[in-house]
Amino acid sequence: MKNLLYVIVALLLVIWGIIFWGFNSSGAVHLLLAVAGLIILIRLIFDKQLSRK
């Protein structure tokens, strides 16, 4: 399950890069980057909390 989150993050980053550099992007495309960053932060936070127990 935890590897699936990294796959989702990678896909979001790739899609963001294609849209950002391939098309005339607006500010809404940066939402993909923000979501990918949020998934990474959530994963890091919960991983550290679970390893303490």
XYZ file of N, CA and C in Angstrom:
159
model
N 0.827 -1.196 0.000
C 0.000 0.000 0.000
C 0.865 1.252 0.000
N 1.959 1.239 0.770
C 2.769 2.451 0.840
C 3.481 2.730 -0.481
N 3.803 1.689 -1.237
C 4.420 1.912 -2.540
C 3.441 2.521 -3.526
N 2.163 2.228 -3.350
C 1.137 2.784 -4.222
C 1.097 4.309 -4.102
N 1.308 4.831 -2.910
C 1.319 6.286 -2.734
C 2.466 6.918 -3.515
N 3.617 6.264 -3.525
C 4.743 6.800 -4.277
C 4.499 6.723 -5.777
N 3.784 5.713 -6.223
C 3.428 5.615 -7.642
C 2.477 6.740 -8.024
N 1.510 7.016 -7.159
C 0.574 8.112 -7.411
C 1.310 9.445 -7.458
N 2.234 9.649 -6.536
C 3.023 10.883 -6.515
C 3.831 11.014 -7.800
N 4.460 9.947 -8.222
C 5.261 9.987 -9.446
C 4.389 10.317 -10.656
N 3.218 9.708 -10.734
C 2.316 10.004 -11.842
C 1.855 11.463 -11.826
N 1.542 11.970 -10.650
C 1.128 13.373 -10.547
C 2.255 14.313 -10.979
N 3.477 13.993 -10.590
C 4.610 14.834 -10.979
C 4.861 14.781 -12.481
N 4.727 13.614 -13.078
C 4.925 13.487 -14.523
C 3.839 14.262 -15.272
N 2.598 14.093 -14.845
C 1.505 14.826 -15.490
C 1.704 16.324 -15.332
N 2.118 16.751 -14.146
C 2.372 18.178 -13.917
C 3.463 18.692 -14.841
N 4.538 17.922 -14.979
C 5.632 18.353 -15.843
C 5.217 18.455 -17.297
N 4.445 17.486 -17.763
C 3.982 17.525 -19.152
C 3.091 18.735 -19.393
N 2.162 18.976 -18.492
C 1.257 20.114 -18.656
C 2.017 21.427 -18.512
N 2.930 21.498 -17.545
C 3.628 22.758 -17.277
C 4.525 23.160 -18.442
N 5.285 22.207 -18.977
C 6.225 22.545 -20.041
C 5.644 22.347 -21.442
N 4.589 21.566 -21.574
C 4.044 21.270 -22.890
C 2.960 22.221 -23.351
N 2.251 22.795 -22.431
C 1.112 23.641 -22.777
C 1.258 24.988 -22.089
N 0.411 25.913 -22.493
C 0.375 27.213 -21.833
C -0.421 27.039 -20.548
N 0.278 26.778 -19.463
C -0.385 26.376 -18.226
C -0.874 27.579 -17.426
N -1.887 27.314 -16.643
C -2.412 28.316 -15.720
C -2.026 27.927 -14.301
N -2.531 28.650 -13.351
C -2.212 28.364 -11.960
C -2.843 27.082 -11.452
N -3.909 26.623 -12.113
C -4.612 25.424 -11.651
C -3.770 24.171 -11.795
N -2.832 24.161 -12.736
C -2.005 22.967 -12.939
C -1.076 22.730 -11.744
N -0.788 23.757 -10.998
C 0.086 23.615 -9.836
C -0.607 22.862 -8.705
N -1.903 22.677 -8.832
C -2.630 21.871 -7.850
C -2.110 20.438 -7.844
N -1.720 19.916 -9.007
C -1.145 18.569 -9.074
C 0.139 18.481 -8.262
N 0.965 19.499 -8.371
C 2.208 19.519 -7.610
C 1.931 19.610 -6.110
N 0.951 20.404 -5.744
C 0.596 20.542 -4.332
C 0.051 19.226 -3.778
N -0.764 18.528 -4.548
C -1.317 17.251 -4.098
C -0.201 16.222 -3.934
N 0.729 16.186 -4.873
C 1.849 15.252 -4.771
C 2.684 15.549 -3.527
N 2.940 16.803 -3.267
C 3.694 17.177 -2.066
C 2.951 16.821 -0.790
N 1.645 17.005 -0.809
C 0.833 16.672 0.356
C 0.851 15.176 0.628
N 0.790 14.372 -0.411
C 0.847 12.922 -0.237
C 2.188 12.510 0.361
N 3.265 13.111 -0.097
C 4.591 12.788 0.454
C 4.668 13.183 1.921
N 4.167 14.370 2.264
C 4.197 14.805 3.668
C 3.371 13.892 4.560
N 2.185 13.529 4.107
C 1.343 12.636 4.900
C 2.033 11.299 5.103
N 2.651 10.797 4.047
C 3.354 9.509 4.134
C 4.511 9.590 5.133
N 5.275 10.666 5.089
C 6.403 10.811 6.010
C 5.940 10.947 7.455
N 4.884 11.717 7.672
C 4.381 11.930 9.033
C 3.853 10.631 9.621
N 2.999 9.916 8.867
C 2.431 8.693 9.398
C 3.479 7.591 9.528
N 4.478 7.584 8.671
C 5.530 6.583 8.775
C 6.324 6.779 10.065
N 6.598 8.016 10.412
C 7.345 8.279 11.638
C 6.498 7.975 12.867
N 5.198 8.262 12.813
C 4.331 7.965 13.941
C 4.182 6.460 14.149
N 4.088 5.709 13.063
C 3.924 4.264 13.199
C 5.213 3.582 13.641
N 6.344 4.155 13.292
C 7.617 3.531 13.680
C 7.928 3.762 15.157
N 7.322 4.775 15.785
C 7.537 5.024 17.207
C 6.823 4.019 18.090
N 5.753 3.427 17.589
C 4.958 2.501 18.408
C 5.564 1.135 18.455
